[in-house]
mmCIF file of C-alpha atoms in Angstrom:
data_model
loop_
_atom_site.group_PDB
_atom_site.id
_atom_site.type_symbol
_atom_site.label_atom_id
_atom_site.label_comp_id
_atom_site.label_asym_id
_atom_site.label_seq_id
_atom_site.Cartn_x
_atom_site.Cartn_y
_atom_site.Cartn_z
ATOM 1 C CA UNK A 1 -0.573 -24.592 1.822
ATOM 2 C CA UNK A 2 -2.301 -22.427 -0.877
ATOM 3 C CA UNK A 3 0.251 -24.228 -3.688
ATOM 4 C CA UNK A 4 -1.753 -27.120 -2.681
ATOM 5 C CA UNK A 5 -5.439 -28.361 -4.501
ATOM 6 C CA UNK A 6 -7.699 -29.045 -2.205
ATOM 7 C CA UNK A 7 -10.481 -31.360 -3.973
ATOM 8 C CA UNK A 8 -13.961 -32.311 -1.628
ATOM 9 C CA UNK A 9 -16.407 -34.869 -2.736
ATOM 10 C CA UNK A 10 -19.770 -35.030 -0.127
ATOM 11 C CA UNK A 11 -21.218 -37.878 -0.524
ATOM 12 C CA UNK A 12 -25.167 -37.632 0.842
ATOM 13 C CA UNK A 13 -27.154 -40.545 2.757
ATOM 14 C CA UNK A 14 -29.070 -41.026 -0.585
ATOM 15 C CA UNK A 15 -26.154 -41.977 -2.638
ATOM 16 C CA UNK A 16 -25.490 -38.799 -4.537
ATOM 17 C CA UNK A 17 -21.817 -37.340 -4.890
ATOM 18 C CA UNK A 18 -20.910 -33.456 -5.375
ATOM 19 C CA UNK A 19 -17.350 -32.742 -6.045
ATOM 20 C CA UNK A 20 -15.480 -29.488 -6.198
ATOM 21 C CA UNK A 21 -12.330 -27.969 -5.362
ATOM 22 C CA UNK A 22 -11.603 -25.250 -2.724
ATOM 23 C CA UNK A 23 -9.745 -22.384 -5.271
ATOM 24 C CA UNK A 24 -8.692 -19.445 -2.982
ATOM 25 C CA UNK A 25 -9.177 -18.670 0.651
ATOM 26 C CA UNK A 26 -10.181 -15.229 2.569
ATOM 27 C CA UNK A 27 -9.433 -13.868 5.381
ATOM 28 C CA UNK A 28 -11.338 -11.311 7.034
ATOM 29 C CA UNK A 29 -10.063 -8.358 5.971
ATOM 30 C CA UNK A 30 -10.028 -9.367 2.183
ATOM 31 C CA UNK A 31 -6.449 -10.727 1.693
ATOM 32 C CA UNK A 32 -6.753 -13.533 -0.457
ATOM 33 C CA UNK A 33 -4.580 -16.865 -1.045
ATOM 34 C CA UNK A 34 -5.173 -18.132 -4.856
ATOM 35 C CA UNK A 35 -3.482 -21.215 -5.784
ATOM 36 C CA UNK A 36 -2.135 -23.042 -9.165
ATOM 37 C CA UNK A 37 -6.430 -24.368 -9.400
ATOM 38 C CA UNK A 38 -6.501 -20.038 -10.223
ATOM 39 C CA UNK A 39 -9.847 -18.143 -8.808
ATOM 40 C CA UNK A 40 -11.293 -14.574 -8.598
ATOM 41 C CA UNK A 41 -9.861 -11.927 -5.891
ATOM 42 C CA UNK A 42 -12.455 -9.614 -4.859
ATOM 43 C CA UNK A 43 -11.956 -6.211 -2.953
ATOM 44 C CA UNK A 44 -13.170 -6.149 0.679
ATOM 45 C CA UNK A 45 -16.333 -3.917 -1.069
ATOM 46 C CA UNK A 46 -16.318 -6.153 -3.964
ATOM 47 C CA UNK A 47 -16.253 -3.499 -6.098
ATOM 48 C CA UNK A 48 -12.961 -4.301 -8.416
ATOM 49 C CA UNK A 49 -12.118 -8.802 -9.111
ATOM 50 C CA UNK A 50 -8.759 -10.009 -10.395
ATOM 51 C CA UNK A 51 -9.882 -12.935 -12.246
ATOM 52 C CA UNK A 52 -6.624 -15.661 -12.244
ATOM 53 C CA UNK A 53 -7.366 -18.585 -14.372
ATOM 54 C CA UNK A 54 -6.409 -21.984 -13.547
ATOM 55 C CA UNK A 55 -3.132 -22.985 -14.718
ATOM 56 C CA UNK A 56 -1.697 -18.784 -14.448
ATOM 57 C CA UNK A 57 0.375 -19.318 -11.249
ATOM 58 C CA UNK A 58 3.189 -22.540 -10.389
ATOM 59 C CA UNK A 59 2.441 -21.934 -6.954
ATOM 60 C CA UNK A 60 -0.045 -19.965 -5.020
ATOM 61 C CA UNK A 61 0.152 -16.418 -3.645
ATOM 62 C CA UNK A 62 -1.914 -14.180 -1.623
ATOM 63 C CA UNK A 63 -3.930 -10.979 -3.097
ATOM 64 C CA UNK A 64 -5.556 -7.780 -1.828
ATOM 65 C CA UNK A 65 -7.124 -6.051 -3.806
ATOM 66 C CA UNK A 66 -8.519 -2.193 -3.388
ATOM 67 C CA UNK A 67 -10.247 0.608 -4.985
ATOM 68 C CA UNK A 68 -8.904 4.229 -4.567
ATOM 69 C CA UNK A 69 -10.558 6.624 -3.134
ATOM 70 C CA UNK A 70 -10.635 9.729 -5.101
ATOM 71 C CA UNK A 71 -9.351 11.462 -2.014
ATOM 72 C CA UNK A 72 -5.672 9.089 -2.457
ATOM 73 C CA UNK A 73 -5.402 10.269 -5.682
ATOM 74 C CA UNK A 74 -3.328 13.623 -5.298
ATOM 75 C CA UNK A 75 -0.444 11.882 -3.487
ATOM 76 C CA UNK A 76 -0.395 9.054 -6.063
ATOM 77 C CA UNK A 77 -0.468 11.284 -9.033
ATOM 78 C CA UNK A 78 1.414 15.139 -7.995
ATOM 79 C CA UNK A 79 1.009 17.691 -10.349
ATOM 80 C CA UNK A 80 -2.078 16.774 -11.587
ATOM 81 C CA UNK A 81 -0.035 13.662 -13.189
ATOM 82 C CA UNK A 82 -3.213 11.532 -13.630
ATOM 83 C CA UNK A 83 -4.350 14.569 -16.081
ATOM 84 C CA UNK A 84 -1.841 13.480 -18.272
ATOM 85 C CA UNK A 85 -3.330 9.852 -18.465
ATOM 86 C CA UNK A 86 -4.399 9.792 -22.700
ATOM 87 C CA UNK A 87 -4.792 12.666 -24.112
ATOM 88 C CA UNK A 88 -8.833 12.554 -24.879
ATOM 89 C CA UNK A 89 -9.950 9.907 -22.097
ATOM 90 C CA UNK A 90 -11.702 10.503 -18.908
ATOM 91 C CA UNK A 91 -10.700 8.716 -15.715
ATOM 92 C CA UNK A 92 -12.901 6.091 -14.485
ATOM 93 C CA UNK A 93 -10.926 4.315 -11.474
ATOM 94 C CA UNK A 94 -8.346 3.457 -9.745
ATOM 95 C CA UNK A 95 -6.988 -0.192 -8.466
ATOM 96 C CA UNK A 96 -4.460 -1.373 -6.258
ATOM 97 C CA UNK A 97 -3.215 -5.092 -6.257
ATOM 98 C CA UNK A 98 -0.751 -5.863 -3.390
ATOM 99 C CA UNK A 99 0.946 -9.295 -3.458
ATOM 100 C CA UNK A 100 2.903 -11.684 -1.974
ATOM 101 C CA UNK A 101 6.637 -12.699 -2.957
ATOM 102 C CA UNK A 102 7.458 -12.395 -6.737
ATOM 103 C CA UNK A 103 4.124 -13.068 -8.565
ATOM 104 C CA UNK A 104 4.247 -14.518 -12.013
ATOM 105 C CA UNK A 105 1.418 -15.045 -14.224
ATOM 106 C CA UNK A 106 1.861 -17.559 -16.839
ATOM 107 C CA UNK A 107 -1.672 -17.277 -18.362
ATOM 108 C CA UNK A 108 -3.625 -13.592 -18.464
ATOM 109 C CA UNK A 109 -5.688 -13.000 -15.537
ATOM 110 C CA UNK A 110 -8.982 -10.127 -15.835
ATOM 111 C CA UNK A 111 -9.736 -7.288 -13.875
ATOM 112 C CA UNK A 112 -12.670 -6.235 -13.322
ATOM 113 C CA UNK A 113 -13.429 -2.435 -12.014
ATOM 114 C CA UNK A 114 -17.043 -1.157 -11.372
ATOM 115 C CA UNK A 115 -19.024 1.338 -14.443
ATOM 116 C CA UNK A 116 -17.402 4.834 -14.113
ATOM 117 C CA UNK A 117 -19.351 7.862 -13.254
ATOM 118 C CA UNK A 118 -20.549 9.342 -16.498
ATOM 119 C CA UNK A 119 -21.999 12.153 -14.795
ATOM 120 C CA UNK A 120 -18.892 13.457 -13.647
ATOM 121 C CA UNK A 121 -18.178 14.851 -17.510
ATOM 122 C CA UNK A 122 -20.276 17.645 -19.705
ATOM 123 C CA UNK A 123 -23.549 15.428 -21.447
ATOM 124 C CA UNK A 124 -21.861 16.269 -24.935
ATOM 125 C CA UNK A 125 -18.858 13.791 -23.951
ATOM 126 C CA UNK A 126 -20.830 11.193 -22.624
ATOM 127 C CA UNK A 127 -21.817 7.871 -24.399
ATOM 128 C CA UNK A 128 -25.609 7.185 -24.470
ATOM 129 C CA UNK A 129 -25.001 3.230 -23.350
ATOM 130 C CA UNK A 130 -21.877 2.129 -21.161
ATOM 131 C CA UNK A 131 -21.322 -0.407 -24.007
ATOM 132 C CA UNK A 132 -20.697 2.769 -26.495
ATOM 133 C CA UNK A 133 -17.428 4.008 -24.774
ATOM 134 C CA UNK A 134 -13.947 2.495 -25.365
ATOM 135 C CA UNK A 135 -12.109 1.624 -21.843
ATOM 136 C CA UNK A 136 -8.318 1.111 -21.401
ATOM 137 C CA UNK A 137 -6.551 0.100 -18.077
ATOM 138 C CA UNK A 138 -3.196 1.639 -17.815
ATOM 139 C CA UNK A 139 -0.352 0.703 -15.243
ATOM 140 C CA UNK A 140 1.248 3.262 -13.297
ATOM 141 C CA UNK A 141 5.219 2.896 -13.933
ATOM 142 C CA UNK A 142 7.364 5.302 -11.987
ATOM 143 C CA UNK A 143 10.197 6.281 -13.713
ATOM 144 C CA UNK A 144 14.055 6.215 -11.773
ATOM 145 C CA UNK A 145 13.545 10.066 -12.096
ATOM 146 C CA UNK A 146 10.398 10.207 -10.165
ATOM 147 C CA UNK A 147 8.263 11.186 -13.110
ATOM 148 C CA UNK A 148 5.158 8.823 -13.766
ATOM 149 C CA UNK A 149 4.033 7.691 -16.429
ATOM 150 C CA UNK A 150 1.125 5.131 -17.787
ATOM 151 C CA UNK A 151 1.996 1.727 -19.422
ATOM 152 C CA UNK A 152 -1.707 0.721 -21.666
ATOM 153 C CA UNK A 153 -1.793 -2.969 -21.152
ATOM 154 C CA UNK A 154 -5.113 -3.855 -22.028
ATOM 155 C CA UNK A 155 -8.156 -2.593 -23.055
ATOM 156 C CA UNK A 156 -12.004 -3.693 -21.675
ATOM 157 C CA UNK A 157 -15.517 -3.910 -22.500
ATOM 158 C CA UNK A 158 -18.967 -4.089 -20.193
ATOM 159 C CA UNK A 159 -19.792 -7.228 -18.960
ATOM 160 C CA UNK A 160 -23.372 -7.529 -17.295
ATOM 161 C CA UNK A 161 -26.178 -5.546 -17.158
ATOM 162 C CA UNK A 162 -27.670 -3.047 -14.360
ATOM 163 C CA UNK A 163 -26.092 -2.911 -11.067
ATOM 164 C CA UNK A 164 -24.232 -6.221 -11.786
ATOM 165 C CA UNK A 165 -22.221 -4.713 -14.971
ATOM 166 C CA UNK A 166 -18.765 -3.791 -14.761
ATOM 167 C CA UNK A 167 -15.802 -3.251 -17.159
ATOM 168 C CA UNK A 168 -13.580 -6.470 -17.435
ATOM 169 C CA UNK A 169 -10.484 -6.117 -19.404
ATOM 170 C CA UNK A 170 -10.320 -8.200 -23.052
ATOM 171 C CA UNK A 171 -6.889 -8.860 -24.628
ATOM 172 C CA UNK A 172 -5.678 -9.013 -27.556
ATOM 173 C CA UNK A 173 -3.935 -6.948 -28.986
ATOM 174 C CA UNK A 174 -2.571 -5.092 -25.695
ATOM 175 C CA UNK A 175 -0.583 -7.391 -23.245
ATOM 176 C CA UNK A 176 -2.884 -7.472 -20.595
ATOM 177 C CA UNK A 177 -2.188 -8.817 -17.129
ATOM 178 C CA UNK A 178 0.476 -11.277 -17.358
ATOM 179 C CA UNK A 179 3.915 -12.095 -16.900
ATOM 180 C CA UNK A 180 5.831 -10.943 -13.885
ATOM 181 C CA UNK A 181 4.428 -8.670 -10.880
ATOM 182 C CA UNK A 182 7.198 -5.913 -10.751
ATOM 183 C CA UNK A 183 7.518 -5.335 -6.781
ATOM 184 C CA UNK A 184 5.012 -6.237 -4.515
ATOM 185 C CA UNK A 185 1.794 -3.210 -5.440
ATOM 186 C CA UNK A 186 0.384 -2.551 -8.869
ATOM 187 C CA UNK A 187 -1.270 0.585 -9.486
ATOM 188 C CA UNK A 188 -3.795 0.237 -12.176
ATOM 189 C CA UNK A 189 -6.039 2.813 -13.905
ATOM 190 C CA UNK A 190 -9.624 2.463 -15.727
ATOM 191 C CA UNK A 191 -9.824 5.255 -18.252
ATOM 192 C CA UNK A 192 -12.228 5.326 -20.689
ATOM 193 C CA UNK A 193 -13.100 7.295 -24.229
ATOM 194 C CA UNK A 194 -16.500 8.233 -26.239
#
């Protein structure tokens, strides 16, 4: 099962002995099984990671991970809800995590969501170096009234350069990604300040 370690040592004709152990498993259309060993969930594009370190989860559980399209975001956020984010920050993007069963994480796991658009904002608002903005990633919490609103539970810095650079979240002091996984879909949001 994917509660279970699986650890492979290949030993060559020569004498010489690689060991390593098998941390998640894929299927084709992205879904991912991560067990107790921990390991990084990648989106079918590879464009956002959940990063689960060894020792977060008891037993294993099964990931998929997606960007948004910009084109979901209306019937995810009515009324121009996602407007409403932090007053003074500029949206950046959107991830959903879908998991299996009641997901806790013992230990903080990282996300990881691809640079944000700078373009998209008037040249006066933009930062001159990715590394010069402040990021935040906010949960989306729906409220028994219907009304959303945004939960800050960590904030993030660059990591990389060039095309390989993306923002990967970096608690303390906000909570970050750990404890339970209310429900089975989280609805995170990149936003980000200059």
């Amino acid at each position: 099962t994917i509660s279970d370690r699986l650890m492979v040592t290949i030993t060559t004709p020569d004498g010489n002995v690689v060991s390593f152990e098998r941390r998640k498993y894929v299927a084709p259309d992205g879904t991912t099984g991560i067990g107790s060993a921990g390991g990084t969930v990648k989106s079918a594009d590879g464009a956002v990671e959940l990063r689960i370190p060894d020792g977060a989860l008891d037993e294993g559980a099964v990931f998929k991970l997606s960007l948004v399209a910009d084109a979901e975001l209306p019937a995810l956020f009515p009324n121009n809800q996602l407007d409403q984010l932090l007053p003074g920050t500029h949206y950046g993007s959107a991830l959903k995590i879908e998991s299996s069963g009641n997901v806790v994480f013992k230990k903080e796991a990282d996300l990881a969501f691809p640079l944000p658009d700078f373009s998209e904002v008037p040249a006066d608002q933009r930062p001159e170096r990715p590394e010069d903005a402040f990021y935040y990633v906010n949960r989306r919490v729906v409220l028994p009234d219907g009304k959303i609103v945004f939960e800050v539970i960590d904030e993030a810095r660059v990591e990389g350069t060039g095309a390989d650079a993306k923002i990967v979240t970096s608690s303390p002091p906000f909570p970050g990604m750990t404890g339970p996984v209310a429900g089975t879909m989280w609805l995170l949001i990149m936003a980000w300040s200059f």
